[in-house]
Tab-separated table of C-alpha atoms and ligand atoms in Angstrom:
chain	number	residue	atom	x	y	z
A	1	MET	CA	-4.976	-20.737	23.248
A	2	THR	CA	-8.475	-20.076	21.977
A	3	THR	CA	-9.379	-17.770	19.159
A	4	THR	CA	-12.622	-15.851	19.038
A	5	THR	CA	-14.466	-14.429	16.052
A	6	THR	CA	-16.927	-11.576	16.026
A	7	THR	CA	-20.160	-11.093	14.154
A	8	GLN	CA	-20.239	-7.305	14.592
A	9	GLU	CA	-20.564	-5.043	11.540
A	10	PHE	CA	-17.954	-2.460	10.551
A	11	VAL	CA	-19.124	1.131	11.045
A	12	GLN	CA	-19.983	2.884	7.762
A	13	ILE	CA	-18.813	6.270	6.465
A	14	THR	CA	-21.951	8.389	6.148
A	15	ASP	CA	-20.479	11.661	4.893
A	16	GLU	CA	-17.238	12.395	2.999
A	17	ARG	CA	-17.082	16.106	3.893
A	18	PHE	CA	-14.007	15.843	6.159
A	19	ARG	CA	-12.309	12.836	4.481
A	20	LEU	CA	-8.641	13.372	3.738
A	21	GLY	CA	-7.255	13.174	0.207
A	22	TYR	CA	-3.593	12.339	0.812
A	23	HIS	CA	-3.249	11.467	4.504
A	24	VAL	CA	-3.471	7.873	5.672
A	25	ALA	CA	-6.700	7.189	7.545
A	26	ALA	CA	-8.827	4.087	7.953
A	27	ALA	CA	-11.464	2.960	5.462
A	28	ASN	CA	-13.896	3.464	8.340
A	29	GLY	CA	-13.873	3.749	12.119
A	30	TRP	CA	-11.383	4.943	14.674
A	31	ILE	CA	-7.579	5.132	14.444
A	32	ASN	CA	-4.821	6.267	16.790
A	33	ASP	CA	-1.068	5.535	16.863
A	34	PRO	CA	0.934	4.624	13.755
A	35	ASN	CA	2.443	1.151	14.179
A	36	GLY	CA	4.829	-1.127	12.288
A	37	PHE	CA	6.274	1.532	9.978
A	38	CYS	CA	8.806	-0.249	7.749
A	39	TYR	CA	10.055	-0.998	4.242
A	40	PHE	CA	9.583	-4.587	3.013
A	41	LYS	CA	9.917	-6.116	-0.447
A	42	GLY	CA	9.517	-2.871	-2.377
A	43	TYR	CA	6.755	-1.322	-0.252
A	44	TYR	CA	6.553	1.029	2.683
A	45	HIS	CA	4.088	-0.377	5.191
A	46	ILE	CA	2.223	1.562	7.807
A	47	PHE	CA	-0.148	0.040	10.348
A	48	TYR	CA	-2.265	1.874	12.875
A	49	GLN	CA	-4.258	1.324	16.041
A	50	HIS	CA	-7.734	0.778	14.692
A	51	HIS	CA	-11.265	0.096	15.842
A	52	PRO	CA	-13.297	-0.747	12.743
A	53	TYR	CA	-16.593	-1.367	14.552
A	54	SER	CA	-17.127	2.200	15.674
A	55	GLU	CA	-15.870	5.776	15.438
A	56	ASN	CA	-14.606	5.490	19.022
A	57	TRP	CA	-11.585	3.807	20.558
A	58	GLY	CA	-12.365	0.157	21.344
A	59	PRO	CA	-10.655	-3.250	21.257
A	60	MET	CA	-7.581	-2.439	19.199
A	61	HIS	CA	-6.878	-3.970	15.801
A	62	TRP	CA	-3.985	-3.154	13.488
A	63	GLY	CA	-5.217	-1.413	10.340
A	64	HIS	CA	-2.812	-1.531	7.406
A	65	ALA	CA	-1.776	0.373	4.282
A	66	ARG	CA	1.177	0.096	1.929
A	67	SER	CA	2.823	2.311	-0.628
A	68	ARG	CA	5.584	2.088	-3.213
A	69	ASP	CA	6.394	5.787	-2.999
A	70	LEU	CA	5.344	6.999	0.509
A	71	ILE	CA	2.554	9.145	-0.969
A	72	HIS	CA	0.051	6.858	-2.737
A	73	TRP	CA	-1.344	4.321	-0.282
A	74	GLU	CA	-3.521	1.259	-0.722
A	75	THR	CA	-5.561	0.069	2.229
A	76	LEU	CA	-5.021	-3.600	3.056
A	77	PRO	CA	-7.054	-6.013	5.187
A	78	ILE	CA	-6.762	-5.649	8.946
A	79	ALA	CA	-3.446	-7.243	9.929
A	80	LEU	CA	-4.123	-8.107	13.580
A	81	ALA	CA	-7.347	-8.576	15.524
A	82	PRO	CA	-7.640	-9.048	19.299
A	83	ASP	CA	-8.925	-12.595	19.010
A	84	THR	CA	-6.578	-14.775	21.060
A	85	GLU	CA	-7.261	-15.501	24.713
A	86	GLY	CA	-4.227	-14.940	26.951
A	87	ILE	CA	-2.356	-13.261	24.092
A	88	ASP	CA	-4.271	-10.158	23.061
A	89	GLU	CA	-7.995	-10.561	23.846
A	90	GLY	CA	-8.172	-7.038	25.322
A	91	GLY	CA	-6.489	-5.394	22.340
A	92	CYS	CA	-3.530	-5.561	19.960
A	93	PHE	CA	-1.805	-2.440	21.246
A	94	SER	CA	0.991	-0.478	19.591
A	95	GLY	CA	4.201	-1.988	18.327
A	96	SER	CA	6.645	-2.090	15.454
A	97	ALA	CA	7.783	-4.157	12.471
A	98	ILE	CA	11.089	-5.669	11.494
A	99	VAL	CA	12.315	-7.674	8.507
A	100	LYS	CA	14.178	-10.921	9.200
A	101	ASP	CA	15.040	-13.754	6.761
A	102	ASP	CA	12.831	-12.189	4.082
A	103	LYS	CA	9.783	-12.206	6.379
A	104	LEU	CA	7.979	-9.333	8.016
A	105	TYR	CA	7.581	-9.579	11.793
A	106	LEU	CA	5.172	-7.472	13.808
A	107	VAL	CA	6.011	-7.085	17.489
A	108	TYR	CA	3.074	-5.786	19.498
A	109	THR	CA	1.567	-5.490	22.964
A	110	GLY	CA	-1.240	-7.751	24.085
A	111	HIS	CA	-3.561	-5.864	26.401
A	112	HIS	CA	-5.552	-7.696	29.081
A	113	TYR	CA	-8.246	-6.608	31.508
A	114	TYR	CA	-8.992	-8.373	34.773
A	115	GLY	CA	-12.693	-8.324	33.988
A	116	ASP	CA	-13.763	-6.131	36.899
A	117	GLY	CA	-14.881	-3.301	34.640
A	118	ASP	CA	-11.993	-1.033	35.693
A	119	PRO	CA	-10.144	0.077	32.524
A	120	GLU	CA	-7.101	1.009	34.650
A	121	HIS	CA	-6.844	-2.531	35.997
A	122	PHE	CA	-4.928	-4.347	33.288
A	123	TRP	CA	-1.788	-6.280	32.444
A	124	GLU	CA	0.276	-6.336	29.259
A	125	ASN	CA	2.547	-8.776	27.422
A	126	GLN	CA	4.526	-8.752	24.160
A	127	ASN	CA	3.734	-10.837	21.085
A	128	VAL	CA	4.895	-11.515	17.552
A	129	ALA	CA	3.122	-12.135	14.239
A	130	VAL	CA	4.829	-13.017	10.963
A	131	SER	CA	4.119	-12.690	7.263
A	132	GLU	CA	5.756	-13.836	4.013
A	133	ASP	CA	3.857	-11.457	1.747
A	134	GLY	CA	3.426	-8.448	4.040
A	135	ILE	CA	-0.363	-8.797	3.885
A	136	LYS	CA	-1.455	-11.854	5.809
A	137	PHE	CA	-0.035	-12.203	9.323
A	138	GLU	CA	0.061	-15.214	11.619
A	139	LYS	CA	0.573	-14.961	15.335
A	140	ILE	CA	3.439	-17.275	16.275
A	141	ALA	CA	2.957	-20.334	18.487
A	142	GLN	CA	5.620	-19.147	20.970
A	143	ASN	CA	3.510	-16.136	22.042
A	144	PRO	CA	3.735	-14.363	24.362
A	145	VAL	CA	7.423	-13.718	23.701
A	146	ILE	CA	7.581	-11.642	26.897
A	147	SER	CA	4.885	-12.750	29.296
A	148	SER	CA	5.014	-10.031	31.931
A	149	ALA	CA	6.555	-6.735	32.936
A	150	PRO	CA	9.857	-6.745	34.852
A	151	GLU	CA	9.631	-7.077	38.631
A	152	ASP	CA	10.775	-3.537	39.293
A	153	SER	CA	7.938	-2.038	37.280
A	154	THR	CA	4.204	-1.536	37.309
A	155	HIS	CA	1.688	-2.949	34.808
A	156	HIS	CA	2.402	-0.174	32.238
A	157	PHE	CA	4.457	-2.231	29.783
A	158	ARG	CA	3.767	-1.549	26.143
A	159	ASP	CA	4.607	-0.296	22.657
A	160	PRO	CA	7.689	-2.361	21.656
A	161	LYS	CA	9.983	-0.763	19.077
A	162	VAL	CA	12.478	-3.231	17.634
A	163	TRP	CA	15.646	-2.695	15.618
A	164	GLN	CA	18.673	-4.711	14.550
A	165	GLU	CA	22.347	-4.092	15.304
A	166	GLY	CA	24.650	-6.656	13.686
A	167	GLU	CA	23.304	-10.082	14.688
A	168	ASP	CA	21.299	-8.744	17.617
A	169	PHE	CA	17.814	-7.374	17.945
A	170	TYR	CA	16.932	-4.761	20.536
A	171	MET	CA	13.519	-3.730	21.812
A	172	VAL	CA	12.632	-0.597	23.752
A	173	LEU	CA	9.358	-0.518	25.669
A	174	GLY	CA	7.301	2.141	27.391
A	175	ASN	CA	7.122	1.449	31.108
A	176	GLN	CA	6.715	2.851	34.614
A	177	ASN	CA	8.952	2.070	37.571
A	178	LYS	CA	7.694	1.210	41.047
A	179	GLU	CA	8.179	4.841	42.088
A	180	GLY	CA	5.585	5.845	39.514
A	181	LEU	CA	8.042	7.453	37.110
A	182	GLY	CA	7.834	7.052	33.352
A	183	ARG	CA	10.736	5.240	31.759
A	184	VAL	CA	11.987	3.247	28.790
A	185	ILE	CA	13.407	-0.247	29.217
A	186	ILE	CA	15.472	-2.330	26.804
A	187	TYR	CA	15.547	-6.049	25.879
A	188	LYS	CA	17.872	-8.029	23.621
A	189	SER	CA	17.296	-11.084	21.428
A	190	GLN	CA	18.975	-13.162	18.729
A	191	ASP	CA	15.776	-14.463	17.161
A	192	LEU	CA	12.881	-12.090	18.049
A	193	ILE	CA	11.408	-14.851	20.246
A	194	ASP	CA	13.701	-15.279	23.215
A	195	TRP	CA	14.189	-11.872	24.899
A	196	THR	CA	16.511	-10.900	27.750
A	197	TYR	CA	15.751	-7.881	29.907
A	198	LEU	CA	18.778	-5.587	30.122
A	199	THR	CA	17.916	-2.413	32.046
A	200	ASP	CA	16.037	0.853	31.981
A	201	ILE	CA	17.764	3.206	29.552
A	202	SER	CA	16.321	6.368	31.110
A	203	TYR	CA	13.560	7.449	33.456
A	204	ALA	CA	11.691	10.623	34.371
A	205	GLU	CA	13.337	13.060	36.767
A	206	SER	CA	9.921	13.646	38.294
A	207	VAL	CA	6.315	13.127	37.229
A	208	GLU	CA	5.662	16.883	36.877
A	209	LYS	CA	8.738	17.409	34.738
A	210	GLU	CA	8.871	14.244	32.637
A	211	GLY	CA	5.790	12.125	33.244
A	212	PHE	CA	4.438	8.947	34.882
A	213	MET	CA	4.452	6.722	31.795
A	214	TRP	CA	6.469	6.963	28.574
A	215	GLU	CA	4.354	5.679	25.693
A	216	CYS	CA	5.499	4.752	22.191
A	217	PRO	CA	9.281	4.942	22.629
A	218	ASP	CA	11.583	4.941	19.622
A	219	PHE	CA	15.365	4.915	19.740
A	220	PHE	CA	17.678	5.776	16.830
A	221	THR	CA	20.769	7.696	15.772
A	222	ILE	CA	21.054	10.770	13.581
A	223	ASP	CA	24.469	12.218	12.694
A	224	GLY	CA	26.156	10.230	15.455
A	225	LYS	CA	23.783	11.396	18.205
A	226	ASP	CA	21.331	9.036	19.906
A	227	ILE	CA	17.729	10.115	20.150
A	228	LEU	CA	14.951	8.807	22.335
A	229	LEU	CA	11.590	9.871	20.954
A	230	THR	CA	8.652	9.148	23.229
A	231	SER	CA	5.206	10.280	24.355
A	232	PRO	CA	5.243	10.834	28.121
A	233	GLN	CA	1.967	10.983	30.008
A	234	GLY	CA	1.626	13.282	32.988
A	235	ILE	CA	3.986	16.197	32.320
A	236	LYS	CA	2.574	19.226	34.073
A	237	ALA	CA	1.627	22.103	31.768
A	238	GLN	CA	3.848	25.136	32.205
A	239	ASP	CA	2.840	28.604	31.030
A	240	GLU	CA	3.368	28.095	27.338
A	241	LYS	CA	4.715	24.557	27.239
A	242	TYR	CA	3.231	21.059	27.421
A	243	ARG	CA	-0.299	22.252	26.923
A	244	ASN	CA	-1.676	19.132	25.235
A	245	LEU	CA	-3.038	16.451	27.545
A	246	PHE	CA	0.089	14.395	26.723
A	247	GLN	CA	3.185	15.369	24.758
A	248	THR	CA	5.422	13.829	22.127
A	249	GLY	CA	9.040	14.829	22.281
A	250	TYR	CA	12.644	13.711	22.415
A	251	PHE	CA	15.866	13.558	24.351
A	252	VAL	CA	19.233	13.845	22.591
A	253	GLY	CA	22.271	12.117	24.100
A	254	LYS	CA	24.504	9.064	24.011
A	255	MET	CA	23.822	5.463	25.002
A	256	ASP	CA	26.759	3.958	26.950
A	257	GLU	CA	27.995	0.339	26.890
A	258	ASN	CA	25.668	-0.536	29.793
A	259	HIS	CA	22.647	0.686	27.798
A	260	LYS	CA	22.238	3.752	29.950
A	261	PHE	CA	21.181	6.759	27.962
A	262	ASN	CA	22.888	9.968	29.070
A	263	ARG	CA	20.628	12.632	27.767
A	264	GLY	CA	19.595	16.260	27.815
A	265	GLU	CA	16.213	17.747	28.516
A	266	PHE	CA	12.854	16.791	27.029
A	267	LYS	CA	11.861	18.836	23.980
A	268	GLU	CA	8.507	18.829	22.216
A	269	LEU	CA	8.617	17.723	18.592
A	270	ASP	CA	5.495	19.455	17.238
A	271	PHE	CA	3.721	22.398	18.813
A	272	GLY	CA	0.198	21.842	17.485
A	273	HIS	CA	-2.935	20.502	19.168
A	274	ASP	CA	-3.130	17.346	17.037
A	275	PHE	CA	0.068	15.369	17.238
A	276	TYR	CA	0.897	12.270	19.285
A	277	ALA	CA	2.513	8.818	19.409
A	278	THR	CA	5.216	9.037	16.740
A	279	GLN	CA	6.910	6.132	15.040
A	280	THR	CA	9.986	6.290	12.808
A	281	ALA	CA	11.492	4.036	10.151
A	282	LEU	CA	14.733	4.135	8.251
A	283	ALA	CA	14.128	4.540	4.518
A	284	PRO	CA	16.287	2.449	2.165
A	285	ASP	CA	18.204	5.643	1.315
A	286	GLY	CA	19.044	6.354	4.978
A	287	ARG	CA	16.456	9.028	5.787
A	288	ARG	CA	14.832	8.811	9.222
A	289	LEU	CA	11.109	9.115	8.500
A	290	VAL	CA	8.343	9.701	11.001
A	291	PHE	CA	4.571	9.349	11.174
A	292	ALA	CA	2.366	10.484	14.062
A	293	TRP	CA	-1.279	10.270	14.969
A	294	MET	CA	-2.791	13.521	13.696
A	295	ALA	CA	-5.116	13.949	16.678
A	296	MET	CA	-4.893	13.888	20.436
A	297	TRP	CA	-7.022	12.238	23.083
A	298	GLU	CA	-8.776	15.454	24.116
A	299	SER	CA	-9.546	16.589	20.535
A	300	ASP	CA	-13.208	16.782	19.538
A	301	MET	CA	-12.940	14.894	16.243
A	302	PRO	CA	-16.183	16.091	14.614
A	303	GLU	CA	-15.644	13.491	11.877
A	304	LYS	CA	-17.005	10.954	14.368
A	305	ALA	CA	-20.457	12.051	13.216
A	306	ASP	CA	-19.512	10.614	9.796
A	307	GLY	CA	-18.319	7.169	10.963
A	308	TRP	CA	-14.594	7.704	11.359
A	309	ALA	CA	-12.048	9.439	13.604
A	310	GLY	CA	-8.372	10.249	13.301
A	311	ALA	CA	-5.655	10.049	10.677
A	312	LEU	CA	-1.889	9.974	10.418
A	313	THR	CA	0.278	13.001	9.669
A	314	PHE	CA	1.887	13.357	6.285
A	315	PRO	CA	5.171	11.389	6.465
A	316	ARG	CA	8.055	13.618	7.517
A	317	GLU	CA	11.821	13.476	7.410
A	318	LEU	CA	13.706	14.129	10.640
A	319	SER	CA	17.029	15.970	10.803
A	320	LEU	CA	19.171	17.136	13.694
A	321	HIS	CA	20.390	20.733	14.039
A	322	GLY	CA	22.498	21.113	17.148
A	323	ASP	CA	20.302	19.348	19.666
A	324	ARG	CA	17.005	20.190	17.976
A	325	LEU	CA	15.049	17.875	15.719
A	326	PHE	CA	13.526	19.458	12.632
A	327	MET	CA	10.711	17.873	10.608
A	328	LYS	CA	9.805	18.485	7.006
A	329	PRO	CA	7.408	16.757	4.629
A	330	VAL	CA	9.098	13.942	2.697
A	331	ARG	CA	10.426	15.196	-0.631
A	332	GLU	CA	8.180	12.733	-2.502
A	333	ILE	CA	5.424	15.300	-1.952
A	334	LYS	CA	6.395	16.885	-5.267
A	335	ASP	CA	4.848	13.872	-7.036
A	336	LEU	CA	1.479	14.634	-5.426
A	337	ARG	CA	1.321	17.983	-7.218
A	338	THR	CA	-1.238	17.900	-9.987
A	339	GLU	CA	-1.254	21.607	-10.853
A	340	GLU	CA	0.565	24.802	-9.994
A	341	LEU	CA	-2.300	27.058	-8.919
A	342	VAL	CA	-0.333	30.237	-8.468
A	343	LYS	CA	3.225	31.443	-8.288
A	344	ALA	CA	3.865	35.077	-7.498
A	345	SER	CA	6.138	37.482	-5.735
A	346	ILE	CA	5.295	38.916	-2.330
A	347	ASN	CA	5.879	42.661	-2.058
A	348	SER	CA	3.189	44.099	0.179
A	349	THR	CA	1.850	43.771	3.717
A	350	GLU	CA	-0.932	41.333	2.747
A	351	VAL	CA	-1.162	38.337	0.490
A	352	ASN	CA	-3.589	35.454	-0.008
A	353	LEU	CA	-1.622	32.240	-0.398
A	354	LEU	CA	-4.742	30.160	-1.015
A	355	GLU	CA	-8.074	31.656	-2.026
A	356	GLY	CA	-10.643	28.927	-1.883
A	357	GLN	CA	-9.415	27.132	-5.030
A	358	THR	CA	-9.097	23.705	-3.400
A	359	ASN	CA	-8.976	21.891	-0.083
A	360	THR	CA	-5.925	19.784	-0.912
A	361	ALA	CA	-3.006	22.159	-1.329
A	362	GLU	CA	0.681	22.644	-0.726
A	363	ILE	CA	1.931	26.179	-0.145
A	364	ARG	CA	5.531	27.333	-0.049
A	365	ALA	CA	6.189	30.920	0.940
A	366	ASP	CA	9.646	32.480	1.398
A	367	PHE	CA	9.857	36.049	2.529
A	368	LYS	CA	11.672	38.656	4.573
A	369	THR	CA	10.002	41.182	6.796
A	370	GLU	CA	11.320	43.412	9.568
A	371	GLY	CA	8.386	43.172	11.947
A	372	SER	CA	5.698	40.768	13.114
A	373	PHE	CA	3.314	38.879	10.844
A	374	GLU	CA	0.337	36.545	11.009
A	375	LEU	CA	-1.181	33.722	9.039
A	376	ASN	CA	-4.959	33.232	8.994
A	377	LEU	CA	-7.057	30.299	7.886
A	378	GLN	CA	-10.632	31.300	7.054
A	379	ASP	CA	-13.745	29.564	5.844
A	380	GLU	CA	-15.902	30.700	2.924
A	381	GLN	CA	-17.780	33.117	5.191
A	382	ALA	CA	-14.450	34.746	6.193
A	383	ASN	CA	-14.582	33.420	9.754
A	384	VAL	CA	-11.044	33.029	11.090
A	385	LEU	CA	-10.679	29.429	12.242
A	386	MET	CA	-7.003	29.578	12.968
A	387	ASN	CA	-4.564	32.385	13.549
A	388	LEU	CA	-0.814	31.930	13.766
A	389	ALA	CA	0.856	35.133	14.920
A	390	TYR	CA	4.589	35.756	14.996
A	391	ASP	CA	5.860	38.334	17.452
A	392	GLN	CA	9.149	39.576	16.053
A	393	ALA	CA	10.176	41.232	19.347
A	394	ASN	CA	10.434	37.967	21.253
A	395	GLY	CA	10.675	35.384	18.454
A	396	LYS	CA	7.438	33.704	19.448
A	397	PHE	CA	4.654	32.050	17.466
A	398	THR	CA	1.185	31.877	19.012
A	399	LEU	CA	-1.418	29.619	17.450
A	400	LYS	CA	-5.077	30.287	18.215
A	401	ARG	CA	-7.987	28.133	17.143
A	402	ALA	CA	-11.560	29.453	17.117
A	403	ASP	CA	-12.867	26.091	18.326
A	404	ARG	CA	-10.371	25.944	21.235
A	405	GLU	CA	-10.747	29.348	22.814
A	406	GLY	CA	-8.110	30.115	25.431
A	407	ASP	CA	-6.273	26.914	24.544
A	408	ASP	CA	-3.445	28.462	22.511
A	409	ARG	CA	-0.133	26.883	21.545
A	410	PHE	CA	3.288	28.535	21.469
A	411	ALA	CA	6.738	27.986	19.986
A	412	ASN	CA	9.918	30.012	19.765
A	413	LEU	CA	12.450	30.353	16.966
A	414	GLU	CA	15.989	29.783	18.192
A	415	VAL	CA	17.381	32.584	16.041
A	416	ASN	CA	15.327	35.188	14.233
A	417	LYS	CA	16.889	36.506	11.049
A	418	ASN	CA	13.718	38.250	9.848
A	419	GLU	CA	13.628	35.657	7.097
A	420	TYR	CA	10.969	32.966	6.986
A	421	ASP	CA	9.942	29.994	4.978
A	422	LEU	CA	6.532	28.477	5.446
A	423	HIS	CA	5.625	25.081	4.045
A	424	ILE	CA	1.933	24.430	4.538
A	425	LEU	CA	-0.014	21.261	3.772
A	426	VAL	CA	-3.781	21.565	3.652
A	427	ASP	CA	-5.915	18.454	3.348
A	428	THR	CA	-9.688	18.981	3.715
A	429	SER	CA	-9.738	18.904	7.537
A	430	SER	CA	-6.038	19.151	8.424
A	431	VAL	CA	-3.270	21.681	8.182
A	432	GLU	CA	0.413	21.132	8.900
A	433	ILE	CA	2.574	24.250	9.094
A	434	PHE	CA	6.350	23.775	8.786
A	435	ILE	CA	8.314	26.918	9.661
A	436	ASN	CA	11.931	27.629	8.692
A	437	SER	CA	12.900	24.214	7.297
A	438	GLY	CA	10.836	22.499	9.967
A	439	GLU	CA	12.431	24.087	13.038
A	440	ILE	CA	8.878	24.642	14.276
A	441	VAL	CA	5.843	22.625	13.218
A	442	PHE	CA	2.185	23.024	14.138
A	443	THR	CA	-0.193	20.177	13.270
A	444	GLU	CA	-3.890	20.990	13.460
A	445	ARG	CA	-7.293	19.720	12.386
A	446	PHE	CA	-10.041	22.128	11.283
A	447	TYR	CA	-13.588	21.515	10.149
A	448	ILE	CA	-15.340	23.433	7.426
A	449	GLU	CA	-17.630	22.601	4.585
A	450	GLY	CA	-16.208	24.364	1.560
A	451	LYS	CA	-12.709	25.510	0.766
A	452	PRO	CA	-10.362	27.510	2.965
A	453	THR	CA	-8.506	30.756	2.374
A	454	ILE	CA	-5.054	31.197	3.857
A	455	SER	CA	-3.581	34.672	4.068
A	456	LEU	CA	-0.452	36.389	5.327
A	457	LYS	CA	-0.471	39.832	6.865
A	458	ALA	CA	2.572	41.723	8.158
A	459	ALA	CA	3.281	44.918	10.071
A	460	THR	CA	5.809	46.032	7.469
A	461	GLU	CA	6.258	45.036	3.834
A	462	MET	CA	7.052	41.406	3.082
A	463	LEU	CA	9.455	40.674	0.244
A	464	GLY	CA	9.719	37.260	-1.310
A	465	GLU	CA	7.677	34.757	-3.268
A	466	TYR	CA	5.177	31.955	-2.917
A	467	VAL	CA	3.821	29.055	-4.878
A	468	THR	CA	0.648	27.075	-4.273
A	469	TYR	CA	0.000	23.657	-5.757
A	470	GLN	CA	-3.080	21.537	-6.077
A	471	LEU	CA	-2.287	18.127	-4.557
A	472	ASP	CA	-3.812	14.804	-5.577
A	473	ASN	CA	-6.942	14.311	-3.476
A	474	LYS	CA	-7.260	10.610	-4.301
A	475	ALA	CA	-3.843	9.496	-3.097
A	476	ILE	CA	-5.300	7.106	-0.505
A	477	ASP	CA	-7.184	4.146	-1.894
A	478	TYR	CA	-9.625	3.216	0.866
A	479	ASN	CA	-11.015	0.180	-0.958
A	480	ILE	CA	-9.616	-2.780	0.890
A	481	LYS	CA	-7.893	-5.154	-1.548
B	1	LIG	C1	-0.750	5.723	22.829
B	1	LIG	C2	-1.369	4.437	23.351
B	1	LIG	C3	-0.322	3.350	23.457
B	1	LIG	C4	-1.152	2.102	23.367
B	1	LIG	C5	-2.222	2.513	22.381
B	1	LIG	C6	-3.560	1.869	22.601
B	1	LIG	O1	-1.663	6.566	22.201
B	1	LIG	O2	-1.984	4.674	24.608
B	1	LIG	O3	0.471	3.406	24.606
B	1	LIG	O4	-0.414	1.006	22.917
B	1	LIG	O5	-2.341	3.920	22.470
B	1	LIG	O6	-4.429	2.154	21.555
């Protein structure tokens, strides 16, 4: 086992114009998937796929931040670097964290290229690193803990998510079977080091319908129902569904005693352009919390010009309603409010919820209206950057972005009672729109210099109220401790 060091310089932030005030992002450089989301010794920890040497994806490190309250985050030193030959020299890919005997364990994928210059020609193994203080991590001597993919699979073998049941630890992994179908496989261990392969828990019906590779799997229970949350690659776009390059969604069902997951159909979790690769954690109070990468591979990411790219969503709480997962911002958000900017009733066909006061805001609007309505996000020159239109006749939301012409997104309300609540989080270059207690969510990035206006316009009178808060725009401490 040889370890390498690098003499490269970290990329520098050259302009703060799009920097986020209360969303986790890296101090500099590229990020993608959230990793290792957990609670350990009084702190929530979140890690992320990170390339600190440039604004583009590159050899993956694990960036790291921690928080006592889920909303104020301090950036910590990079937890894992791809520095160990045979273990992770091609990248420390996604994985998870688990607490055992008062120590924090990271379980992650080592990525390896064959050196022929073909990025698709790779192999993957699974590794462990451990920490006493939750800051400094050491890769264990027994690595790799799983040296290769099972015989009945291809080389796609990554993104371990580990959890504990009684004395046993389980790990689900994203994988592809020999038929080229995406699937999730499960391993078992008593000590996080010695792992036994059990079976595949579920696999895609077909590539077109459910994908060729299931990335970032997560398996958990809410209200007695088992949920497999995963990011399949390769689902074919249908008219108004699956329009991102890759999707993130879930299956609801029941795992049987042979670890086979009997499940329903795949459902998308968020309907926006900028949402991928979720990871959940159980909060000490029992809430199932989720982070996602607030971007997507095909997104432009204009912040690259400023020395960084990508961020995580605001942390959300998941809940199950029938067989649908709802997401809403964690309730701790109330402690980010620094000022109530406006609170007023809605009793007309037009209202400005935000009027250029700030670019870090939380808006809550509750209203009734008989017909259709739309929400617009505009820049200081009144250009409409984003339009979310609700068609009352067929219960459908259509989201249009000026910078993605013809690339609209759609979502349908299960039941329309002509009554709506919108919970909107604006943070400099991101907007997350939670509709009707999080039944539908759109996550989007937008890029303006200046402060946005957000307005509601309806075909018939709207009756209700709204409140807009200024949120703390210094909730992320980017200075590495
Ligand atoms: C998902 C993903 C993971 C992989 C990581 C690499 O976005 O492709 O499957 O571990 O990103 O950065």
